[in-house]
Tab-separated table of C-alpha atoms in Angstrom:
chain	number	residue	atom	x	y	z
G	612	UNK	CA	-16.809	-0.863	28.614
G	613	UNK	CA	-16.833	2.887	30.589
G	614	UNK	CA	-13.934	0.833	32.754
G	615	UNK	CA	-11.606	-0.101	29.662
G	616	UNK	CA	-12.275	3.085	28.019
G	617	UNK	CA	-11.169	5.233	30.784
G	618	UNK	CA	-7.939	2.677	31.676
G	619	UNK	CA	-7.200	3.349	27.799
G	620	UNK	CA	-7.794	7.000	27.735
G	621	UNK	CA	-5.964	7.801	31.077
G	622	UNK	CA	-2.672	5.043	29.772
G	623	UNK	CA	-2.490	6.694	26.556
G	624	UNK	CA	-2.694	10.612	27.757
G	625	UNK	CA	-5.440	10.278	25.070
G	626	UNK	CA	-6.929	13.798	25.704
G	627	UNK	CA	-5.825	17.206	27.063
G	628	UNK	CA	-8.429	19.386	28.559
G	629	UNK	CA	-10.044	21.499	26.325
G	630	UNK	CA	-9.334	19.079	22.970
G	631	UNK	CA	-12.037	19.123	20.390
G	632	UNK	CA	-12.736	15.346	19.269
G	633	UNK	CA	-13.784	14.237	16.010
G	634	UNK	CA	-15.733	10.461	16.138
G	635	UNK	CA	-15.525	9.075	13.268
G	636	UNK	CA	-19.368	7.780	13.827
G	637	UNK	CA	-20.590	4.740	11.151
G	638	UNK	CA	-23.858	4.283	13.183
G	639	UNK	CA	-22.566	0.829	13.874
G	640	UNK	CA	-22.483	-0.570	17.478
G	641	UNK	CA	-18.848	0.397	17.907
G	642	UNK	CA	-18.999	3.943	17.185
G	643	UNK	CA	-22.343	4.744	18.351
G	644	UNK	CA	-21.185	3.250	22.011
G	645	UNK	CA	-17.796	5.185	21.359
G	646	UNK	CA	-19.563	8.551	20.781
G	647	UNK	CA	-22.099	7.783	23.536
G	648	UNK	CA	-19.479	7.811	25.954
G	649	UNK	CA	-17.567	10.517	24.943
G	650	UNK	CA	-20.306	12.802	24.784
G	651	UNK	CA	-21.390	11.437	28.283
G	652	UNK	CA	-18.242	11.993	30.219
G	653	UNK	CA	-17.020	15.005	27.985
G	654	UNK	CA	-17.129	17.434	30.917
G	655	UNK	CA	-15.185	15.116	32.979
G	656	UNK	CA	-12.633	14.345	30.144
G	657	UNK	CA	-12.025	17.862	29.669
G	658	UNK	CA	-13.062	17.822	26.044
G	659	UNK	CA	-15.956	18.885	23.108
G	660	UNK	CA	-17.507	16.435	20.653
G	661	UNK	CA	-18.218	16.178	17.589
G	662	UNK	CA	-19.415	13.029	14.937
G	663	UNK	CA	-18.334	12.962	11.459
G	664	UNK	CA	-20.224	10.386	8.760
G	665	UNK	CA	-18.528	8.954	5.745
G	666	UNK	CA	-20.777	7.466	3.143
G	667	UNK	CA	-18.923	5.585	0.743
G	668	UNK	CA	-21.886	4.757	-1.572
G	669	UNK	CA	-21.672	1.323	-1.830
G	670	UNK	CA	-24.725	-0.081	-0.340
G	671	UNK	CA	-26.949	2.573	-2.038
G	672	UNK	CA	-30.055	3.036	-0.448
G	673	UNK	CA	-28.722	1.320	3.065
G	674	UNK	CA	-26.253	3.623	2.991
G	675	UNK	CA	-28.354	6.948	2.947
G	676	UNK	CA	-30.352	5.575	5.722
G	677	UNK	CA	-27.183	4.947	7.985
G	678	UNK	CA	-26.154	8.888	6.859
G	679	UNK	CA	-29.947	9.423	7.689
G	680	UNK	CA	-29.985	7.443	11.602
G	681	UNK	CA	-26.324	9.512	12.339
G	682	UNK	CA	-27.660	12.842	11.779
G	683	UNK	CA	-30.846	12.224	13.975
G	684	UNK	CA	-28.836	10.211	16.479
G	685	UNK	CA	-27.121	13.306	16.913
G	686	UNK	CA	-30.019	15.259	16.494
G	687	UNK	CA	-31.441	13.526	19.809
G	688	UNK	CA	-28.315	14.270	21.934
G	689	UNK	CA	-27.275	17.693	20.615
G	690	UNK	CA	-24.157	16.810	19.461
G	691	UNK	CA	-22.599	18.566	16.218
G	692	UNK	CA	-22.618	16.383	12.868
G	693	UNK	CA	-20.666	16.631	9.961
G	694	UNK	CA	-21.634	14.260	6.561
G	695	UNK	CA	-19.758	13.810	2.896
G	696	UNK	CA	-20.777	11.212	0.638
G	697	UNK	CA	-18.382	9.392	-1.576
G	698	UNK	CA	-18.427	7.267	-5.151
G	699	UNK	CA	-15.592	4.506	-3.237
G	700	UNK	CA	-16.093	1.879	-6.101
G	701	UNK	CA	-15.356	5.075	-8.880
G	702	UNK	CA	-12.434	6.386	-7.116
G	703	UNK	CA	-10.844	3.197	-6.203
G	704	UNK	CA	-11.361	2.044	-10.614
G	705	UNK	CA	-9.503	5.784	-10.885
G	706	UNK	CA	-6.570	5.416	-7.664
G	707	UNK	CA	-5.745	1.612	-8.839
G	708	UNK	CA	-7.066	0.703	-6.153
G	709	UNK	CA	-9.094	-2.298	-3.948
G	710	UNK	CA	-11.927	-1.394	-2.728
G	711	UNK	CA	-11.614	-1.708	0.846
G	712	UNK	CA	-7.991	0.293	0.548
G	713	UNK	CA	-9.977	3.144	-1.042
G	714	UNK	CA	-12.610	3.436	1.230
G	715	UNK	CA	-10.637	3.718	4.286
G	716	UNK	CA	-8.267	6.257	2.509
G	717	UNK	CA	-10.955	8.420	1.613
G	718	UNK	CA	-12.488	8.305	5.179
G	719	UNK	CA	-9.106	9.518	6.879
G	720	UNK	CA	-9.239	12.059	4.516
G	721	UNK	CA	-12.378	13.338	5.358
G	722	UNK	CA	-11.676	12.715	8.961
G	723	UNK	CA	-8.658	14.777	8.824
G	724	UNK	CA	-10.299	17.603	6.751
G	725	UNK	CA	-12.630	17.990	9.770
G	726	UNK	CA	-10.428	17.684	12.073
G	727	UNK	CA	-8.459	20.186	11.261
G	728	UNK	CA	-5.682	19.325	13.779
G	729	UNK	CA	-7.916	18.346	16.082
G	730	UNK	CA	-8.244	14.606	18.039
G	731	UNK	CA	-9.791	12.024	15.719
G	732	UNK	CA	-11.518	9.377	17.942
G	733	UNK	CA	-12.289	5.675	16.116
G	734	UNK	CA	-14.131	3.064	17.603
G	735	UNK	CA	-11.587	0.551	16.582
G	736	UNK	CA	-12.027	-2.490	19.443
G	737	UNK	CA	-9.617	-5.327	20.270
G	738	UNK	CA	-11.639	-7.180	17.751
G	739	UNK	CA	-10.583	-4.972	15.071
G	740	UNK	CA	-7.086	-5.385	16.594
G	741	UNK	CA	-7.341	-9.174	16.335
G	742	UNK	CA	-8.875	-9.045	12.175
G	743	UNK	CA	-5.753	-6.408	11.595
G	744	UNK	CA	-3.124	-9.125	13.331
G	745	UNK	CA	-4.664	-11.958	11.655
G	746	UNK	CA	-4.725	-10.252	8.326
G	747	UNK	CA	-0.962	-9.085	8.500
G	748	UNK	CA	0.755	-12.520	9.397
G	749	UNK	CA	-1.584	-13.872	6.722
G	750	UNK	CA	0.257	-11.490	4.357
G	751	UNK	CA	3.960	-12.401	5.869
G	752	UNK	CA	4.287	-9.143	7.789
G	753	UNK	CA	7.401	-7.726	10.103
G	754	UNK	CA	6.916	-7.661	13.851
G	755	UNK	CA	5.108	-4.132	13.708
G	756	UNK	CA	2.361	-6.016	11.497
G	757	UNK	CA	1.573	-8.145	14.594
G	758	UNK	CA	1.253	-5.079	16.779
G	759	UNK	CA	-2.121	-4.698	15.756
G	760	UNK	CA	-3.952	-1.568	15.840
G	761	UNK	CA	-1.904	0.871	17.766
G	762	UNK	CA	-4.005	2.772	20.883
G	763	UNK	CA	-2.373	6.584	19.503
G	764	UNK	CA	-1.116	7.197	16.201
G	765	UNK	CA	-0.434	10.828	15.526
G	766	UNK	CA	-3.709	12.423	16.021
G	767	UNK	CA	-5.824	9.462	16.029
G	768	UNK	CA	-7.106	7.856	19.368
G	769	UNK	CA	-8.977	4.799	19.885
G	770	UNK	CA	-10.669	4.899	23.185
G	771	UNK	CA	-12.231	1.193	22.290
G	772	UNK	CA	-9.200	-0.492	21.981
G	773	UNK	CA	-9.105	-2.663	25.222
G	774	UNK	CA	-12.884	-3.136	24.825
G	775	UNK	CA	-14.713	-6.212	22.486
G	776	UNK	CA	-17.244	-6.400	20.166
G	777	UNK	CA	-19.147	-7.579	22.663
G	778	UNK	CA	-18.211	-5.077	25.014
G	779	UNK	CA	-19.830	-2.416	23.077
G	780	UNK	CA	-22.785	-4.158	22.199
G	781	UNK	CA	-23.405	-4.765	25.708
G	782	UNK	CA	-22.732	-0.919	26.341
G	783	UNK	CA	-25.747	-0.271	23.973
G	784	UNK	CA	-28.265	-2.255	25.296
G	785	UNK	CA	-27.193	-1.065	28.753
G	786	UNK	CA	-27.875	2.310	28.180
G	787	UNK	CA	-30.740	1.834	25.209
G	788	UNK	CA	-28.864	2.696	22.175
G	789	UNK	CA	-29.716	1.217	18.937
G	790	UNK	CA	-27.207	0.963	16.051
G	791	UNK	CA	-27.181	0.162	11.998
G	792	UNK	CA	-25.999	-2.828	10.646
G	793	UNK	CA	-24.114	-3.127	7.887
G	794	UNK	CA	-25.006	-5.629	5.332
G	795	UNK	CA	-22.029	-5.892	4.057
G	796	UNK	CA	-19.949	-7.652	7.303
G	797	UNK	CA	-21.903	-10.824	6.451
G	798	UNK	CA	-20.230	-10.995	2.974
G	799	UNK	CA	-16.975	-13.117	3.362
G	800	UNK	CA	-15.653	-11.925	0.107
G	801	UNK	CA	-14.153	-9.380	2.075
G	802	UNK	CA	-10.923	-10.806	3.671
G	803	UNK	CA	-11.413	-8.649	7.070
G	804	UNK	CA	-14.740	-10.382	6.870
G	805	UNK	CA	-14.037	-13.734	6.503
G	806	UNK	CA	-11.263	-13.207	9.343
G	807	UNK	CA	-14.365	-12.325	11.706
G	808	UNK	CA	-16.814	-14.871	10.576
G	809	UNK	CA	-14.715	-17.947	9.740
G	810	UNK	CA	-11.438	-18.025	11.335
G	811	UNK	CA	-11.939	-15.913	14.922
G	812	UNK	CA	-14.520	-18.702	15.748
G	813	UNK	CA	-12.415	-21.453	14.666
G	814	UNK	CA	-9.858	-20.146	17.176
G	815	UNK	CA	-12.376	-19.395	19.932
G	816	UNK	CA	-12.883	-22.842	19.839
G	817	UNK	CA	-9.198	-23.419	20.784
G	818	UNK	CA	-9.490	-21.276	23.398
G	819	UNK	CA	-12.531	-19.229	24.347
G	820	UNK	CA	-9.927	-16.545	25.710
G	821	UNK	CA	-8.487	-16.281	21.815
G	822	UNK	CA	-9.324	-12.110	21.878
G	823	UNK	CA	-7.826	-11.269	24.988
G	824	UNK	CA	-4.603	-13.064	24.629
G	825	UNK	CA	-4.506	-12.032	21.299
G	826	UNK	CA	-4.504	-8.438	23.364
G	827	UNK	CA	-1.742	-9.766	25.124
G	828	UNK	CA	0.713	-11.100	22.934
G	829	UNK	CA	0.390	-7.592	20.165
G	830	UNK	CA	1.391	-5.590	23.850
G	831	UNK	CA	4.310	-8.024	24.317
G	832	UNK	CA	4.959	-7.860	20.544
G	833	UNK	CA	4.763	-3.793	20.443
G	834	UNK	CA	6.773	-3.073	23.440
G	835	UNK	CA	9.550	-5.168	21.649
G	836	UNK	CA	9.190	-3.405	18.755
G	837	UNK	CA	9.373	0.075	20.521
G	838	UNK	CA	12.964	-1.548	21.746
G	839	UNK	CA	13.826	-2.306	18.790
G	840	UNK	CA	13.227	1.080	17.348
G	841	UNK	CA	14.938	2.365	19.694
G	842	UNK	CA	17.879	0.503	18.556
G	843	UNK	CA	17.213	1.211	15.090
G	844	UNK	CA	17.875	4.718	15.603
G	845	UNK	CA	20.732	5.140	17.298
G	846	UNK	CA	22.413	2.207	14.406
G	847	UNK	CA	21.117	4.323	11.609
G	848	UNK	CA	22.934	7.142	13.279
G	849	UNK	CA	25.717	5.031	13.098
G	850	UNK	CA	25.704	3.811	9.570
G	851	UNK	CA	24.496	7.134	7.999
G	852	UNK	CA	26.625	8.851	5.480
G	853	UNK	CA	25.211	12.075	5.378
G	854	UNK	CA	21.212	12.739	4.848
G	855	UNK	CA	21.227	10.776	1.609
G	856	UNK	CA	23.544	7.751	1.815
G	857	UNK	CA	24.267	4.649	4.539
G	858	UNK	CA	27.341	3.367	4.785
G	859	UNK	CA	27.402	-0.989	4.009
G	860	UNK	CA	30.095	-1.130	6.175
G	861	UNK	CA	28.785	-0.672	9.384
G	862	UNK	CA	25.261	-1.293	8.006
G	863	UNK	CA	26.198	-5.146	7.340
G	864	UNK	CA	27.992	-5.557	10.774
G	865	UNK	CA	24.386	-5.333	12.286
G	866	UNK	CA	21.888	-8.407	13.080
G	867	UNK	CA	20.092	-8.875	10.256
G	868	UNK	CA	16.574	-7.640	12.271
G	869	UNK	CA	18.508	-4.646	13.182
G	870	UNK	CA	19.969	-3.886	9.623
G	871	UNK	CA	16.799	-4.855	8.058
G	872	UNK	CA	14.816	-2.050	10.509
G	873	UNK	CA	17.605	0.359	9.258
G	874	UNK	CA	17.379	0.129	5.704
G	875	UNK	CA	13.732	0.923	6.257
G	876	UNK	CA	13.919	3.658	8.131
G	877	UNK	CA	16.158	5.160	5.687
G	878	UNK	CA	14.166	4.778	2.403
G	879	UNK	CA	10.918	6.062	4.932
G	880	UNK	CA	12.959	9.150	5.343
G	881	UNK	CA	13.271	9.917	1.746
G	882	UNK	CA	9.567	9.836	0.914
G	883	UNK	CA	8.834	6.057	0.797
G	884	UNK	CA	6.081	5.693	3.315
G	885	UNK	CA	4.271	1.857	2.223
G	886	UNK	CA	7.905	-0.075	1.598
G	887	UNK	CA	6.939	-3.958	1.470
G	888	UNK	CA	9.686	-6.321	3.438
G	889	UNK	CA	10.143	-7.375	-1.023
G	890	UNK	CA	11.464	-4.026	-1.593
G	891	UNK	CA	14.158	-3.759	1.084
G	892	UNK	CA	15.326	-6.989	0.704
G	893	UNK	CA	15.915	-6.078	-3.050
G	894	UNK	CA	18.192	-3.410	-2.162
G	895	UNK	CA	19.642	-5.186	0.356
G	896	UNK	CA	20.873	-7.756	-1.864
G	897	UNK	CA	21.407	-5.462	-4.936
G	898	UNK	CA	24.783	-5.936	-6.617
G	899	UNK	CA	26.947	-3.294	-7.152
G	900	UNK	CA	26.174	-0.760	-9.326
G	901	UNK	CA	22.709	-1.579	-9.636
G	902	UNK	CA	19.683	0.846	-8.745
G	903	UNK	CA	16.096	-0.380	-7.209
G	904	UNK	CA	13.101	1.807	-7.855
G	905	UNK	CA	10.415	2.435	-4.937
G	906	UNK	CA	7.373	4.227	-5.689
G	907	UNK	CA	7.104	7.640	-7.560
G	908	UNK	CA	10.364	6.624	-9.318
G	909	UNK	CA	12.286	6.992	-5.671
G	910	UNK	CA	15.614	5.297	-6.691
G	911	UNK	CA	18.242	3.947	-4.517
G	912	UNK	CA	21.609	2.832	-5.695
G	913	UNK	CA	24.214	0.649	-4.446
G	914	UNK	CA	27.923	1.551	-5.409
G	915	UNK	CA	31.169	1.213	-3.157
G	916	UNK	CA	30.588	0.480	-0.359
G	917	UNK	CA	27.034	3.223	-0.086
G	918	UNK	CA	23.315	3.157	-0.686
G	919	UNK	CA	21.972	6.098	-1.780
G	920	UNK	CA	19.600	8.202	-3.035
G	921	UNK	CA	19.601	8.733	-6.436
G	922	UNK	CA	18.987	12.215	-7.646
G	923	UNK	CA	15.111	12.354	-8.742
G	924	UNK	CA	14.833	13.117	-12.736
G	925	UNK	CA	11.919	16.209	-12.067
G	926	UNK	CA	11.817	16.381	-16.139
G	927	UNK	CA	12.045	13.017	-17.964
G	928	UNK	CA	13.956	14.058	-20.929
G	929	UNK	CA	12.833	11.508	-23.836
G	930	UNK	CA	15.498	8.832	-25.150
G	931	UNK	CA	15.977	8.324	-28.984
G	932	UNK	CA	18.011	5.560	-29.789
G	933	UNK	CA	18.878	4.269	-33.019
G	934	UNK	CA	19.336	0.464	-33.408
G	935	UNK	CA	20.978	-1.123	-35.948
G	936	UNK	CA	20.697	-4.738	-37.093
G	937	UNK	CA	23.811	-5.600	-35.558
G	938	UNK	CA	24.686	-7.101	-32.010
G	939	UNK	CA	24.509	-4.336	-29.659
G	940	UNK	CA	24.360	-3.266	-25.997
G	941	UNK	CA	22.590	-0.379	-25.090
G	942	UNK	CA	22.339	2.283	-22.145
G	943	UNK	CA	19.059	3.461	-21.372
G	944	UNK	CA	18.767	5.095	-17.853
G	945	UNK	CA	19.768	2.671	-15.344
G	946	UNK	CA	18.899	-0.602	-17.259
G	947	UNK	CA	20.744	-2.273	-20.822
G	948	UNK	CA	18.912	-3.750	-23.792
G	949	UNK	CA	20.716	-5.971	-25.611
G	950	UNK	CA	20.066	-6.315	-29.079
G	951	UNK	CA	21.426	-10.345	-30.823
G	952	UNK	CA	21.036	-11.297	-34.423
G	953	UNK	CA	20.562	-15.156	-34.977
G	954	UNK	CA	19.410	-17.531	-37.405
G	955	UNK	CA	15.873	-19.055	-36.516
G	956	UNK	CA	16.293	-22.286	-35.056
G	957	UNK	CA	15.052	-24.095	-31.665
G	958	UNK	CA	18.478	-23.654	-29.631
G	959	UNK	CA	18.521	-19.497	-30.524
G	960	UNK	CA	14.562	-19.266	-29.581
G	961	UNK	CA	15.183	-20.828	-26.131
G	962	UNK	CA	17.256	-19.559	-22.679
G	963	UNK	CA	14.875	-16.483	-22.223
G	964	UNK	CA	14.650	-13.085	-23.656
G	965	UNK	CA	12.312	-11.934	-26.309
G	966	UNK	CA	12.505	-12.415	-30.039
G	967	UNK	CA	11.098	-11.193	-32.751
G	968	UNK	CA	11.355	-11.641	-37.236
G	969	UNK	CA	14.563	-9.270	-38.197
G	970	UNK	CA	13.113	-8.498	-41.148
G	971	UNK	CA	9.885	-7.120	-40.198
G	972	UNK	CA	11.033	-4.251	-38.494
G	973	UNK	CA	12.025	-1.061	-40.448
G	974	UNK	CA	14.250	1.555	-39.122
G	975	UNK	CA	14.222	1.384	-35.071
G	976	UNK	CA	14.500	3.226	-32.425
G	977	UNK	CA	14.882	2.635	-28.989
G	978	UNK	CA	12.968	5.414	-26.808
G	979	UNK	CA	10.082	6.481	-23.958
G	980	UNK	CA	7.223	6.324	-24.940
G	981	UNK	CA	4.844	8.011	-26.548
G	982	UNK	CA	1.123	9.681	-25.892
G	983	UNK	CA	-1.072	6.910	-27.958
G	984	UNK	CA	1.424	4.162	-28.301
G	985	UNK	CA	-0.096	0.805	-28.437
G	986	UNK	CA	0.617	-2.623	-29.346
G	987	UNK	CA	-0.838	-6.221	-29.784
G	988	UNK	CA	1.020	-8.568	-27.271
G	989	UNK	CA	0.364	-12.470	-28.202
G	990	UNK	CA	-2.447	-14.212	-27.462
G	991	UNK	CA	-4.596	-10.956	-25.826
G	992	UNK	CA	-6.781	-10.761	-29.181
G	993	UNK	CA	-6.707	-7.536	-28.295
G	994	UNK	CA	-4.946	-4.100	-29.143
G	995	UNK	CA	-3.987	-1.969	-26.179
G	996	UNK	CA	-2.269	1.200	-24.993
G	997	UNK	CA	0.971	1.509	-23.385
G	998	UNK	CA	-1.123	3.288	-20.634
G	999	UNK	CA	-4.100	0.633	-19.809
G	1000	UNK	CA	-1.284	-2.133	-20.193
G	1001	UNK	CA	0.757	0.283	-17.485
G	1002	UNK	CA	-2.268	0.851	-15.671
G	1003	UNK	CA	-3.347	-2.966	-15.409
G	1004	UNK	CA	0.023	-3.779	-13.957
G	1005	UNK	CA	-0.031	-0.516	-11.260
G	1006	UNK	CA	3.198	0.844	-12.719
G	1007	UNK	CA	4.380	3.806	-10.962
G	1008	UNK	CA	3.415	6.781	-13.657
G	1009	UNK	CA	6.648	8.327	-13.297
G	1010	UNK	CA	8.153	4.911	-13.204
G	1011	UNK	CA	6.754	4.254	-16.522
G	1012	UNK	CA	9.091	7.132	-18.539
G	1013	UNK	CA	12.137	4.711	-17.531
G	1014	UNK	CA	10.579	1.282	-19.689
G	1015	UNK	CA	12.354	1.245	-22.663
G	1016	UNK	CA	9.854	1.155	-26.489
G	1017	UNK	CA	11.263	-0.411	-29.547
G	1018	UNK	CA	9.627	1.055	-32.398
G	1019	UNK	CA	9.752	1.816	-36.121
G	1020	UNK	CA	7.350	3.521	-38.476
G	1021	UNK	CA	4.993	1.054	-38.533
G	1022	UNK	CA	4.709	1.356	-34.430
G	1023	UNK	CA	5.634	-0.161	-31.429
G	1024	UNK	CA	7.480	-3.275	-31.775
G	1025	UNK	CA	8.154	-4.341	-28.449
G	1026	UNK	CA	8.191	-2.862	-24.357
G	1027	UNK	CA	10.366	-3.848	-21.937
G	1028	UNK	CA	8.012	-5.960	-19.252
G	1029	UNK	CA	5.536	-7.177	-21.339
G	1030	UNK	CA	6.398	-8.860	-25.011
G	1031	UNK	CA	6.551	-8.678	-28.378
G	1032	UNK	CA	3.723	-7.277	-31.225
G	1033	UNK	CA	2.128	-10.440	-32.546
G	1034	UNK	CA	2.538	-8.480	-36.002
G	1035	UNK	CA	6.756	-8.824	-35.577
G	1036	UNK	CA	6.885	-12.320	-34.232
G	1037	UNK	CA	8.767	-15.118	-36.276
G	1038	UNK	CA	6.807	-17.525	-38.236
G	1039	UNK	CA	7.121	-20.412	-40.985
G	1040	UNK	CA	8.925	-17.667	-43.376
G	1041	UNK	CA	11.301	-16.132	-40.965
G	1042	UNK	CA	14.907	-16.691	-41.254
G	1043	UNK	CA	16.692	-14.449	-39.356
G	1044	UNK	CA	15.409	-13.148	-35.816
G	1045	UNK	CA	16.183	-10.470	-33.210
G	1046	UNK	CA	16.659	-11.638	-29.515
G	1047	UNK	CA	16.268	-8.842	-27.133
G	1048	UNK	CA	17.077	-8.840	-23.526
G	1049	UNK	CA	16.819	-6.033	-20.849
G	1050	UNK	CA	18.910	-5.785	-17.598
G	1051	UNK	CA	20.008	-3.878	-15.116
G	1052	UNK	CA	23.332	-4.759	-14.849
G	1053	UNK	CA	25.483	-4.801	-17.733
């Protein structure tokens, strides 16, 4: 392991003398071998050590004792120790957000917070490396999803990264270190989990040699990539109309890898840091005139011959729309609702769109929505708020001012998205109904 780590830091230019070094220490095999051998060569690396301990208060009592084995770990070896314990399941119920996600935000965070600029050092292995490659092409990723975990990424180094699991065990037992286990890597309802406990084998059985291809192939695969970014540059220098706007001209004269890799790299520069390969290919394929909404209501639009940014709307001014009972088209933001009056019969209630009883509405409007709106969609025996049912379906909040709400006295009779009240469908006395269709072209 001393070997690999060294070839890693020394290929990398992972330290510069002097450089204070955060480990981000679990008490798990990995880290505890990673901040052995840091602290151990520190003087000849040039640098000063310190561990940092994340509880994330799931395992309860398990966990405490893992804080509790860091600090005297630590303790033993006189090496400074930081500790901040965490409610993960609360805060990932209150970010939207899976559990696993959550946790590792909340540990960069904390990572970063003691850093304070400094070097953060994780005891990510090859191992990891192979879990994070598997994981991604499971999920349909891009070529930089099959890089795997990169060695340097901003102020994060992983000294491990050429080493195994077994590497680092061996490391401990070499030099008498003991380390925690975590209960939780035996439970495969984890998908990282069940990547290490049911698949890796499966694939070691191909070929015993499965990790350090795997190594390999994500260098092969990453040093393409680094081309490729290369050429992604200088073409969205090329296609770039100014800082807010590409040009499709030059844009679609690209290979499609190429002008893929572009239209990334411009949405990343306007604030859009987790784009899925769904999201660009939307706006790639957007007709004209239409806009495509990223996260925190970032809006792109596609019109003659340019995509660009649209404007961000910093106060939401709220829409109030009459509607009349009367075939209509209306405007609201960048979508159309269109509003059809038709007797009730089986060839009106089919070829999509909502509908609802024309005369069970009152006077409507058409408009955002409102604190405390709620509504009873079909077959959810259930009343809800605009904000769970918005919340359920991890709607951008700002995202959520641009759905339009039909609605009359009596309350909400329909939101774009997700149905019609129950209370305002048609039934065996209706005679006359309301078909309603939203858009985003007109």
């Amino acid at each position: 392991m001393k070997n690999k780590c060294l070839h890693a830091v020394a290929q990398y230019n992972m330290f510069n003398d002097g450089d204070r070094v955060v480990v981000a220490f679990s008490g798990g095999a990995d880290s505890v071998a990673l901040l052995h051998f840091l602290h151990t060569y520190a003087k000849e690396l040039g640098i000063t050590v310190l561990a940092a301990h994340f509880n994330h208060g799931i395992r309860g009592t398990e966990a405490d004792e893992d804080a509790l084995f860091c600090e005297q770990f630590c303790e033993q070896y006189g090496i400074c120790f930081v500790t901040q314990k965490a409610d993960v399941p609360a805060e990932a119920e209150a970010r939207h957000l899976g559990t696993e996600e959550c946790a590792r935000i909340l540990r960069y965070e904390f990572l970063q917070s003691v850093a304070d600029h400094a070097k953060i050092a994780t005891a990510h292995t090859n191992s990891d490396s192979c879990e994070s490659f598997l994981f991604n092409f499971a999920r349909g990723t891009g070529l930089q999803g099959l890089c795997g975990i990169p060695a340097v990424r901003g102020n994060i180094i992983r000294p491990c990264i050429y080493c195994s699991a077994v590497d680092t065990r061996q490391y401990c037992k070499e030099n008498g270190l003991s380390w925690r286990e975590d209960s939780t890597n035996a439970q495969t309802k984890y998908t990282r989990n069940k990547i290490r406990l049911k698949i890796i084998p499966h694939l070691k059985e191909v070929n015993t040699s499965f990790e350090e291809n795997a190594l390999r192939c994500m260098r092969i695969l990453q040093a393409e990539n680094d081309f490729l970014q290369g050429v992604t540059v200088q073409s969205y220098e090329q296609c770039k109309d100014g800082k807010n706007a590409l040009l499709l001209e030059p844009l679609s004269r690209l290979h499609p890898a190429v002008a893929t890799r572009v239209l990334m790299h411009f949405v990343q520069q306007h604030g859009c840091e987790n784009v899925s390969m769904r999201q660009i290919s939307l706006l790639m394929q957007a007709k004209n005139g239409e806009v495509v909404t990223f996260s925190d209501a970032i809006r792109f639009k596609k019109q003659d011959g340019r995509i660009f940014l649209v404007e961000p709307m910093k106060e939401m001014q709220p829409l109030f729309i009459p509607v009349f009972a009367a075939d209509s088209v209306i405007p609201f933001f960048d979508t159309y609702v269109y509003f059809k009056v038709l007797p009730y019969n089986n060839e009106n209630i089919g070829n999509g769109g909502w509908i609802l009883d024309a005369d069970k509405i009152g006077t409507a409007v058409l408009r955002t929505r409102l604190p405390g709106d709620r509504i009873r969609l079909p077959k959810r025996n259930c009343t809800k708020t605009l904000k769970q049912l918005f919340t359920e379906k991890k709607i951008p909040i700002q995202q959520r001012a641009l759905l339009p709400v039909l609605a009359d006295e009596n309350g909400v009779i329909w939101v774009a998205g997700f149905g019609v009240d129950e209370t305002r469908l048609p039934d065996k006395y209706t005679r006359k109904i309301i078909k309603i269709e939203w858009s985003k072209t007109i």
